[in-house]
Every structure is written in C-alpha cells, then in structure tokens.
Amino acid sequence: MERRSLLRAAVIGAGAAAFSGSLWRQAAAYPALPGPSPYGALQAADANGIMLPSGFTSRLIARSGQKVAGTNYTWHGAPDGGECFADGSGWIYVSNAELSSGAGGAGAIKFNSSAQITGAYSILSGTNRNCAGGSTPWNTWLSCEEVPTGYVYETDPWGVNPAVRRPAMGRFNHEAAASDPVRKVIYLTEDASDGCFYRFVPTTWGNLSSGTLQVLKEVSGVLSWANVPDPDGSPTPTRDQVSGAKIFNGGEGCWYRNDICYFTTKGDNRVWAYHAANNTIAIVYDDNVPGAPLTGVDNITASAAVGDLYVAEDGGNMEICIITPDDIIAPFLRVLNQSSSEITGPAFNPAGNRLYFSSQDFGTYEVTGPFRTSL
C-alpha cells in the first residue's frame, strides 16, 4: 500500500500542472494503479486459448461465419459492442457487427435459465461499422455507426420490432452510448482524435425521436453543456460547431453507474469518469503508470454487484482488465494466439455470474465463475 501511495502521488504530482480545475477536484482518488487482482493470478490457457483466474471456465458460444449451435442463424463477422437483457428467467446477448459497405448491423443470442442457447437472430442489418452502443432503461439496444456521419439505431433485442434510425442523436463518428435515468440523458462518445463527449436530451424520456444534442465544454476549468447547432453534422462536423468543446482523443466505450459515466479514450489509453451530480471529470486510469497492464482501451462494462470495471483491449496483449473500487487494476483474462484481433463486447448476464465478450476476428465467448458479489 505504501508503494501504491507513492506511485499515486508521483502520477498526480507530475500531471497536476496539466489538470484543469474541474479535473483536479476529483483527481486525488485516482488513477488506478497495478496491484493484485481480487481473483488472483491468471492460470494456464484453457482449451479455448483463454487464460483465466482459478475457478473460472470459458466456452465458445458463437463462431463468426458459422451457424450458432442449435439455430439457423449465422453469427456475424467482426463482433463488437454487446449487452445482455433479461428475458424472463433467461437472457439475451446482443452484439454489433463492425462491418462496412452495408454489411454491418447487430445480432442476438437467446439463453434460458440454464444458459442453454435457445435462439439466435438479426436485430439490425444494412448499416455500416456498428461499433459499440448501449442499452436503455426501456430495454432497447442503441447500435452506433462508427463512420464520419454515422447514425444511432434503436433496436429491439427480441427482434420483434424493426430497428429505428435516430437522427436527432446526431451524425458523427459514433462509438458508444450510456443512459443516465437520473438526469434523463444519454451520453455519447466519438471515435476521432479530436472527438467530443456528448449527451442527448430527449424531448420525452423513453422516446428518442426528438430532443437536443449537447456537447461538453470546458472554459477556464469549468465544465458546461452547450447545444450543438446542427446535429446533422454537415457541412461542419458536430465536434467543430461549439467553441470551447472539450476534446477527447478517440472516444470508445462508456458505462453509467451511480451518477458516474465512465468512458475510455484509445488515443491516450485512458479511462475517464464524468461525475454527473457535481459536473466534474477525472482520469480513472492512465497507462503512464509504471507497470500498467491495460493498453488499447476500448469497450467497458461493470459488475452490478460491486462496481468493478472491466475494460477490453483493442490489441495490446488481448486482455480484459479489472479496475476495482479501491483503484487497483489487474488483468482478468487474456486470449492467446489471436494477436491480430481485439477484445470487444464485454457484458454480464442479469445475475452477474456470466461474462460475455468477443474476439473480433474469431467469435464470441462466455466466462463463468465465482464473480464476487461483495467487497
């Protein structure tokens, strides 16, 4: 603990001059530093080539380009962002397809209470580079196009209602979305080296057909939200329309929990925390810390029980790393022999005892084990 405290002091001291006032107010609690995982060291790789902590097992549930077992649905290539939805005593895992030229979209796999696959189907097709996204409190999946004038599509995880394009949420290089039911807004990340952090304020909560797109500003260390004049993003990109808009280097995944929206930026390998209640922002993790295990930060999720963050790597050494509430970061799993791929789509089932994720060049996996339910 003494070493951790010294490292944290060194990191904060070195970066203090660069921190804005709003950031500095929260920085003392961060950044996360390398330490022992609550699950222990990674063990030798299993039959799927996945290194896991003791007591955990994996299974391949869908191979890209092949039919999902027991169904007639061919699992999509380039699986990316994903999420689980409760379905009675079972659940549904949805996954985006980050494919171009109209080959993108999203698919779903249905499980019963025993985690047996009972169905698989498409919930969105004909779109482009559907990268990440996010769930809504009314049980829809927002699938985001990662192209310069990309849209957000609202989809039905059950595949009953047709997907709907939501232009009011802006056209830009969309990455991920996270719903804040307290403030009744949806946060949005932008995958560009000079990207921004947005929120969409629906006219009516629960209906995304109309509303106001806003961008986060920072002027003299003070954060504020400003309306984007032209959410259509043409001819002027949304990120260039508001003076003082705060720039983030390659926005990736985002996740909302207890008044905080966590999001990642791949250009500088950081995890951020936007504290919505007091309108401040902080760096949760920065790979400048000596021995930092996480590189190529990408999709992010959290365990509902204790708030552990799970961050997937785009490249790196193909890990999902855990960041604990006491600011320890450590590898949770590592995929071997797929170094040209990336880890995507981490999501827990409703009970929190199964973690789903994909290796983008291969397929989608499930990890089962003694995930902790208390600190």
Short mmCIF file of C-alpha atoms in Angstrom, two decimals:
data_model
loop_
_atom_site.label_atom_id
_atom_site.label_comp_id
_atom_site.label_asym_id
_atom_site.label_seq_id
_atom_site.Cartn_x
_atom_site.Cartn_y
_atom_site.Cartn_z
CA MET A 1 0.00 0.00 0.00
CA GLU A 2 2.88 2.36 0.71
CA ARG A 3 4.25 1.76 -2.82
CA ARG A 4 0.82 2.40 -4.31
CA SER A 5 0.50 5.66 -2.40
CA LEU A 6 3.92 6.81 -3.54
CA LEU A 7 3.14 5.92 -7.16
CA ARG A 8 -0.17 7.74 -7.00
CA ALA A 9 1.48 10.82 -5.51
CA ALA A 10 4.10 10.77 -8.26
CA VAL A 11 1.50 10.44 -11.02
CA ILE A 12 -0.72 13.17 -9.60
CA GLY A 13 2.22 15.45 -8.92
CA ALA A 14 3.59 15.06 -12.43
CA GLY A 15 0.23 15.73 -14.02
CA ALA A 16 -1.09 18.43 -11.71
CA ALA A 17 0.03 21.29 -13.92
CA ALA A 18 -1.90 19.82 -16.85
CA PHE A 19 -5.12 19.16 -14.95
CA SER A 20 -7.94 21.64 -15.28
CA GLY A 21 -9.65 22.90 -12.17
CA SER A 22 -12.65 20.65 -12.70
CA LEU A 23 -10.42 17.63 -13.17
CA TRP A 24 -8.16 18.36 -10.23
CA ARG A 25 -11.05 18.37 -7.78
CA GLN A 26 -11.54 14.64 -8.44
CA ALA A 27 -8.02 13.52 -9.26
CA ALA A 28 -6.91 12.71 -5.72
CA ALA A 29 -8.96 9.47 -5.78
CA TYR A 30 -7.29 8.27 -8.97
CA PRO A 31 -5.60 6.94 -11.02
CA ALA A 32 -5.91 3.20 -10.65
CA LEU A 33 -2.55 1.52 -10.10
CA PRO A 34 -1.31 -2.02 -10.79
CA GLY A 35 -1.89 -4.48 -8.00
CA PRO A 36 -3.19 -7.97 -7.23
CA SER A 37 -6.48 -8.96 -8.80
CA PRO A 38 -9.26 -9.91 -6.35
CA TYR A 39 -9.43 -13.16 -8.34
CA GLY A 40 -5.74 -13.99 -8.18
CA ALA A 41 -3.25 -14.67 -10.93
CA LEU A 42 -4.14 -15.90 -14.41
CA GLN A 43 -3.78 -19.64 -14.87
CA ALA A 44 -2.56 -21.59 -17.91
CA ALA A 45 -4.71 -21.22 -21.02
CA ASP A 46 -7.76 -23.49 -21.31
CA ALA A 47 -8.88 -25.39 -24.41
CA ASN A 48 -10.17 -22.12 -25.93
CA GLY A 49 -6.78 -20.46 -25.51
CA ILE A 50 -8.03 -18.21 -22.70
CA MET A 51 -6.08 -17.57 -19.50
CA LEU A 52 -8.45 -17.13 -16.57
CA PRO A 53 -8.22 -16.96 -12.77
CA SER A 54 -8.61 -20.17 -10.80
CA GLY A 55 -12.23 -21.35 -10.67
CA PHE A 56 -13.29 -19.74 -13.96
CA THR A 57 -14.11 -21.52 -17.22
CA SER A 58 -14.87 -20.41 -20.78
CA ARG A 59 -16.92 -21.68 -23.69
CA LEU A 60 -17.21 -20.55 -27.29
CA ILE A 61 -20.87 -19.72 -27.92
CA ALA A 62 -20.65 -18.43 -31.50
CA ARG A 63 -18.03 -18.62 -34.24
CA SER A 64 -18.15 -15.83 -36.83
CA GLY A 65 -19.33 -17.11 -40.20
CA GLN A 66 -20.85 -20.27 -38.72
CA LYS A 67 -24.35 -21.09 -37.51
CA VAL A 68 -24.98 -20.59 -33.81
CA ALA A 69 -25.39 -24.07 -32.30
CA GLY A 70 -28.99 -25.31 -32.48
CA THR A 71 -30.12 -22.44 -34.71
CA ASN A 72 -30.18 -21.47 -38.37
CA TYR A 73 -28.61 -18.07 -37.73
CA THR A 74 -25.07 -17.44 -39.00
CA TRP A 75 -23.12 -15.39 -36.46
CA HIS A 76 -21.81 -12.14 -37.89
CA GLY A 77 -18.22 -11.22 -38.53
CA ALA A 78 -16.35 -8.54 -36.56
CA PRO A 79 -18.49 -8.76 -33.40
CA ASP A 80 -18.05 -5.58 -31.39
CA GLY A 81 -20.07 -3.84 -28.64
CA GLY A 82 -22.54 -6.00 -26.75
CA GLU A 83 -25.01 -6.09 -23.87
CA CYS A 84 -27.27 -8.53 -22.01
CA PHE A 85 -31.02 -8.12 -21.46
CA ALA A 86 -33.19 -10.04 -19.03
CA ASP A 87 -35.68 -12.37 -20.74
CA GLY A 88 -37.87 -13.96 -18.10
CA SER A 89 -35.63 -16.39 -16.24
CA GLY A 90 -33.13 -16.28 -19.12
CA TRP A 91 -31.39 -13.51 -21.02
CA ILE A 92 -30.37 -12.22 -24.45
CA TYR A 93 -26.88 -11.17 -25.51
CA VAL A 94 -26.79 -8.66 -28.36
CA SER A 95 -23.69 -7.93 -30.42
CA ASN A 96 -22.83 -5.37 -33.10
CA ALA A 97 -21.14 -6.19 -36.40
CA GLU A 98 -18.36 -3.73 -37.25
CA LEU A 99 -18.52 -4.40 -40.98
CA SER A 100 -18.51 -1.83 -43.81
CA SER A 101 -20.37 -1.42 -47.12
CA GLY A 102 -23.80 -2.09 -45.65
CA ALA A 103 -22.73 -5.40 -44.10
CA GLY A 104 -22.96 -4.07 -40.54
CA GLY A 105 -25.79 -4.46 -38.06
CA ALA A 106 -26.42 -6.44 -34.89
CA GLY A 107 -27.36 -9.96 -33.88
CA ALA A 108 -28.69 -11.61 -30.74
CA ILE A 109 -28.37 -14.93 -28.93
CA LYS A 110 -31.09 -16.09 -26.55
CA PHE A 111 -30.38 -18.19 -23.43
CA ASN A 112 -32.65 -19.99 -20.98
CA SER A 113 -32.13 -20.00 -17.21
CA SER A 114 -29.57 -22.82 -17.56
CA ALA A 115 -27.53 -20.78 -20.07
CA GLN A 116 -28.52 -23.09 -22.92
CA ILE A 117 -28.87 -21.37 -26.29
CA THR A 118 -32.50 -21.33 -27.41
CA GLY A 119 -32.32 -18.99 -30.40
CA ALA A 120 -30.29 -16.54 -32.46
CA TYR A 121 -31.36 -13.90 -34.97
CA SER A 122 -30.65 -10.50 -36.53
CA ILE A 123 -31.94 -7.30 -34.93
CA LEU A 124 -30.34 -4.82 -37.38
CA SER A 125 -28.90 -5.09 -40.89
CA GLY A 126 -27.75 -2.97 -43.83
CA THR A 127 -25.75 -0.47 -41.75
CA ASN A 128 -22.06 0.41 -41.52
CA ARG A 129 -19.37 -0.29 -38.93
CA ASN A 130 -21.67 -0.79 -35.96
CA CYS A 131 -19.03 -0.50 -33.30
CA ALA A 132 -20.27 -0.05 -29.74
CA GLY A 133 -23.57 1.21 -28.34
CA GLY A 134 -25.54 0.93 -25.14
CA SER A 135 -28.76 -0.22 -23.54
CA THR A 136 -31.69 1.94 -22.47
CA PRO A 137 -33.84 1.64 -19.34
CA TRP A 138 -36.76 0.67 -21.60
CA ASN A 139 -34.84 -2.39 -22.84
CA THR A 140 -33.69 -1.38 -26.29
CA TRP A 141 -30.17 -1.55 -27.71
CA LEU A 142 -28.59 1.53 -29.26
CA SER A 143 -26.30 0.43 -32.06
CA CYS A 144 -23.85 3.11 -33.18
CA GLU A 145 -22.22 3.55 -36.59
CA GLU A 146 -18.53 4.40 -36.48
CA VAL A 147 -18.36 6.43 -39.70
CA PRO A 148 -17.98 10.23 -40.08
CA THR A 149 -21.72 10.84 -40.48
CA GLY A 150 -22.89 7.75 -38.64
CA TYR A 151 -26.28 7.29 -37.05
CA VAL A 152 -27.56 5.72 -33.86
CA TYR A 153 -30.10 2.95 -34.43
CA GLU A 154 -32.53 1.90 -31.71
CA THR A 155 -33.09 -1.84 -31.89
CA ASP A 156 -35.26 -4.47 -30.23
CA PRO A 157 -33.21 -7.24 -28.52
CA TRP A 158 -36.15 -9.62 -29.03
CA GLY A 159 -36.18 -8.96 -32.77
CA VAL A 160 -39.91 -8.23 -32.81
CA ASN A 161 -39.93 -4.50 -33.55
CA PRO A 162 -37.95 -3.15 -36.51
CA ALA A 163 -34.84 -1.08 -35.85
CA VAL A 164 -35.35 2.70 -36.00
CA ARG A 165 -32.77 5.29 -37.02
CA ARG A 166 -32.47 8.15 -34.50
CA PRO A 167 -31.08 11.19 -36.39
CA ALA A 168 -31.84 13.59 -33.53
CA MET A 169 -28.98 11.94 -31.63
CA GLY A 170 -26.55 13.44 -34.11
CA ARG A 171 -24.47 12.28 -37.04
CA PHE A 172 -20.80 11.77 -36.26
CA ASN A 173 -18.26 9.00 -35.71
CA HIS A 174 -20.44 7.36 -33.08
CA GLU A 175 -18.92 4.85 -30.72
CA ALA A 176 -20.85 4.12 -27.51
CA ALA A 177 -23.88 5.24 -25.53
CA ALA A 178 -24.83 5.15 -21.84
CA SER A 179 -28.22 6.05 -20.34
CA ASP A 180 -28.48 8.28 -17.27
CA PRO A 181 -32.01 7.81 -15.86
CA VAL A 182 -31.48 10.43 -13.13
CA ARG A 183 -30.83 13.34 -15.46
CA LYS A 184 -32.79 11.63 -18.28
CA VAL A 185 -30.00 11.95 -20.83
CA ILE A 186 -27.89 9.58 -22.94
CA TYR A 187 -24.12 10.10 -23.06
CA LEU A 188 -22.35 9.51 -26.37
CA THR A 189 -18.67 9.06 -27.27
CA GLU A 190 -17.00 9.97 -30.56
CA ASP A 191 -14.19 7.92 -32.07
CA ALA A 192 -11.98 10.67 -33.51
CA SER A 193 -8.61 12.00 -32.39
CA ASP A 194 -10.29 15.38 -31.84
CA GLY A 195 -13.59 13.90 -30.73
CA CYS A 196 -16.01 15.16 -28.12
CA PHE A 197 -18.19 13.84 -25.33
CA TYR A 198 -21.92 14.42 -25.90
CA ARG A 199 -25.25 13.95 -24.24
CA PHE A 200 -28.64 13.66 -25.88
CA VAL A 201 -31.61 15.15 -24.00
CA PRO A 202 -34.81 13.56 -25.34
CA THR A 203 -37.90 15.74 -25.50
CA THR A 204 -39.66 12.89 -23.71
CA TRP A 205 -37.67 10.36 -21.71
CA GLY A 206 -38.20 6.97 -23.28
CA ASN A 207 -38.70 8.40 -26.78
CA LEU A 208 -35.57 9.14 -28.82
CA SER A 209 -37.31 10.53 -31.88
CA SER A 210 -36.65 14.14 -30.86
CA GLY A 211 -34.52 16.08 -28.44
CA THR A 212 -31.39 18.19 -28.07
CA LEU A 213 -27.81 17.13 -28.72
CA GLN A 214 -25.31 18.80 -26.39
CA VAL A 215 -21.51 18.75 -26.21
CA LEU A 216 -19.31 19.03 -23.10
CA LYS A 217 -17.40 22.34 -22.89
CA GLU A 218 -14.56 23.38 -20.65
CA VAL A 219 -13.67 27.05 -20.24
CA SER A 220 -11.20 28.14 -17.52
CA GLY A 221 -11.58 24.80 -15.81
CA VAL A 222 -15.38 24.98 -15.64
CA LEU A 223 -17.48 22.33 -17.37
CA SER A 224 -20.80 23.07 -19.04
CA TRP A 225 -23.08 21.59 -21.66
CA ALA A 226 -23.82 23.51 -24.87
CA ASN A 227 -26.36 22.79 -27.57
CA VAL A 228 -24.94 21.56 -30.88
CA PRO A 229 -26.44 23.92 -33.50
CA ASP A 230 -26.59 21.35 -36.32
CA PRO A 231 -26.74 17.73 -35.10
CA ASP A 232 -26.76 16.61 -38.75
CA GLY A 233 -23.01 17.28 -38.77
CA SER A 234 -22.85 18.55 -42.34
CA PRO A 235 -21.10 20.51 -43.67
CA THR A 236 -19.50 21.27 -40.28
CA PRO A 237 -18.82 18.24 -38.05
CA THR A 238 -20.62 18.37 -34.71
CA ARG A 239 -17.30 18.46 -32.81
CA ASP A 240 -16.33 21.71 -34.56
CA GLN A 241 -19.55 23.64 -34.01
CA VAL A 242 -19.15 24.79 -30.39
CA SER A 243 -16.27 26.97 -29.22
CA GLY A 244 -14.59 25.54 -26.13
CA ALA A 245 -15.80 21.99 -26.69
CA LYS A 246 -13.61 19.64 -24.63
CA ILE A 247 -11.54 17.36 -26.85
CA PHE A 248 -11.01 13.66 -26.17
CA ASN A 249 -8.56 11.52 -28.11
CA GLY A 250 -10.55 8.69 -29.65
CA GLY A 251 -13.65 8.04 -27.54
CA GLU A 252 -14.55 4.37 -27.13
CA GLY A 253 -16.80 2.54 -24.66
CA CYS A 254 -18.91 4.17 -21.97
CA TRP A 255 -20.88 2.89 -19.00
CA TYR A 256 -23.14 4.68 -16.48
CA ARG A 257 -23.35 3.68 -12.83
CA ASN A 258 -24.46 5.60 -9.74
CA ASP A 259 -24.20 9.16 -11.10
CA ILE A 260 -20.92 8.48 -12.94
CA CYS A 261 -20.42 7.89 -16.64
CA TYR A 262 -17.15 6.02 -17.22
CA PHE A 263 -15.72 6.21 -20.72
CA THR A 264 -12.48 5.35 -22.48
CA THR A 265 -10.19 7.08 -24.96
CA LYS A 266 -7.89 4.91 -27.04
CA GLY A 267 -5.61 7.68 -28.32
CA ASP A 268 -4.12 8.25 -24.88
CA ASN A 269 -5.10 4.94 -23.22
CA ARG A 270 -7.24 6.48 -20.54
CA VAL A 271 -10.40 5.69 -18.62
CA TRP A 272 -12.40 8.74 -17.55
CA ALA A 273 -15.17 9.35 -15.03
CA TYR A 274 -17.71 12.08 -15.62
CA HIS A 275 -19.34 12.79 -12.26
CA ALA A 276 -22.77 13.93 -13.35
CA ALA A 277 -24.04 15.02 -9.95
CA ASN A 278 -21.32 17.64 -9.45
CA ASN A 279 -20.36 18.13 -13.11
CA THR A 280 -16.67 17.22 -12.81
CA ILE A 281 -14.40 14.87 -14.70
CA ALA A 282 -11.40 12.77 -13.68
CA ILE A 283 -8.90 10.31 -15.11
CA VAL A 284 -9.61 6.90 -13.59
CA TYR A 285 -6.73 5.17 -15.38
CA ASP A 286 -3.75 6.28 -17.45
CA ASP A 287 -1.22 3.84 -18.88
CA ASN A 288 1.63 6.21 -17.95
CA VAL A 289 1.68 4.46 -14.57
CA PRO A 290 4.72 2.11 -14.34
CA GLY A 291 3.72 -1.49 -14.97
CA ALA A 292 0.25 -0.55 -16.20
CA PRO A 293 -1.31 -3.68 -17.75
CA LEU A 294 -4.03 -2.08 -19.86
CA THR A 295 -3.28 -0.75 -23.35
CA GLY A 296 -5.56 -0.10 -26.31
CA VAL A 297 -8.50 0.72 -24.05
CA ASP A 298 -11.84 0.00 -25.70
CA ASN A 299 -15.24 -1.34 -24.58
CA ILE A 300 -16.11 -1.07 -20.90
CA THR A 301 -18.68 -2.61 -18.58
CA ALA A 302 -19.14 -3.08 -14.83
CA SER A 303 -20.37 -5.69 -12.41
CA ALA A 304 -23.66 -4.58 -10.92
CA ALA A 305 -22.91 -6.13 -7.52
CA VAL A 306 -19.67 -4.38 -6.55
CA GLY A 307 -18.90 -1.88 -9.30
CA ASP A 308 -15.72 -3.48 -10.64
CA LEU A 309 -14.98 -2.04 -14.08
CA TYR A 310 -13.99 -4.44 -16.87
CA VAL A 311 -12.10 -2.81 -19.75
CA ALA A 312 -11.36 -4.65 -23.00
CA GLU A 313 -8.23 -4.16 -25.08
CA ASP A 314 -8.14 -3.26 -28.75
CA GLY A 315 -4.90 -5.10 -29.45
CA GLY A 316 -2.42 -4.94 -26.59
CA ASN A 317 -1.99 -8.47 -25.31
CA MET A 318 -5.69 -9.27 -25.76
CA GLU A 319 -6.82 -8.82 -22.17
CA ILE A 320 -9.85 -7.73 -20.25
CA CYS A 321 -8.58 -5.84 -17.21
CA ILE A 322 -10.43 -5.20 -13.99
CA ILE A 323 -10.40 -1.87 -12.15
CA THR A 324 -11.65 -2.26 -8.59
CA PRO A 325 -13.43 0.40 -6.50
CA ASP A 326 -10.24 0.76 -4.45
CA ASP A 327 -8.33 1.72 -7.62
CA ILE A 328 -6.42 -1.47 -8.31
CA ILE A 329 -6.02 -2.53 -11.94
CA ALA A 330 -5.08 -6.06 -12.95
CA PRO A 331 -5.66 -8.50 -15.83
CA PHE A 332 -8.84 -10.57 -15.52
CA LEU A 333 -8.37 -12.70 -18.65
CA ARG A 334 -6.06 -12.99 -21.64
CA VAL A 335 -6.72 -14.56 -25.05
CA LEU A 336 -3.73 -16.28 -26.63
CA ASN A 337 -2.78 -16.77 -30.29
CA GLN A 338 -5.14 -14.09 -31.62
CA SER A 339 -2.80 -11.11 -31.52
CA SER A 340 -4.18 -9.55 -34.71
CA SER A 341 -7.67 -9.33 -33.18
CA GLU A 342 -9.24 -7.16 -30.47
CA ILE A 343 -11.39 -7.88 -27.44
CA THR A 344 -14.90 -6.43 -27.67
CA GLY A 345 -18.39 -6.52 -26.21
CA PRO A 346 -17.89 -7.37 -22.51
CA ALA A 347 -21.27 -7.71 -20.79
CA PHE A 348 -22.65 -9.55 -17.76
CA ASN A 349 -25.85 -11.55 -17.73
CA PRO A 350 -28.52 -10.20 -15.34
CA ALA A 351 -27.39 -12.45 -12.47
CA GLY A 352 -23.82 -11.23 -12.85
CA ASN A 353 -22.32 -14.73 -12.91
CA ARG A 354 -21.54 -14.96 -16.64
CA LEU A 355 -19.41 -12.56 -18.66
CA TYR A 356 -19.73 -12.44 -22.45
CA PHE A 357 -17.15 -10.98 -24.82
CA SER A 358 -15.82 -11.40 -28.34
CA SER A 359 -12.50 -11.73 -30.07
CA GLN A 360 -13.32 -9.69 -33.14
CA ASP A 361 -11.51 -11.90 -35.64
CA PHE A 362 -12.91 -15.13 -34.25
CA GLY A 363 -16.18 -15.20 -32.31
CA THR A 364 -17.99 -14.76 -29.02
CA TYR A 365 -17.28 -16.38 -25.64
CA GLU A 366 -18.86 -16.86 -22.24
CA VAL A 367 -16.89 -16.90 -18.97
CA THR A 368 -18.42 -18.48 -15.89
CA GLY A 369 -17.04 -18.47 -12.37
CA PRO A 370 -17.14 -17.06 -8.84
CA PHE A 371 -17.61 -13.39 -9.70
CA ARG A 372 -17.67 -11.54 -6.41
CA THR A 373 -20.90 -10.18 -5.03
CA SER A 374 -19.44 -8.11 -2.19
CA LEU A 375 -16.22 -6.24 -1.41
#
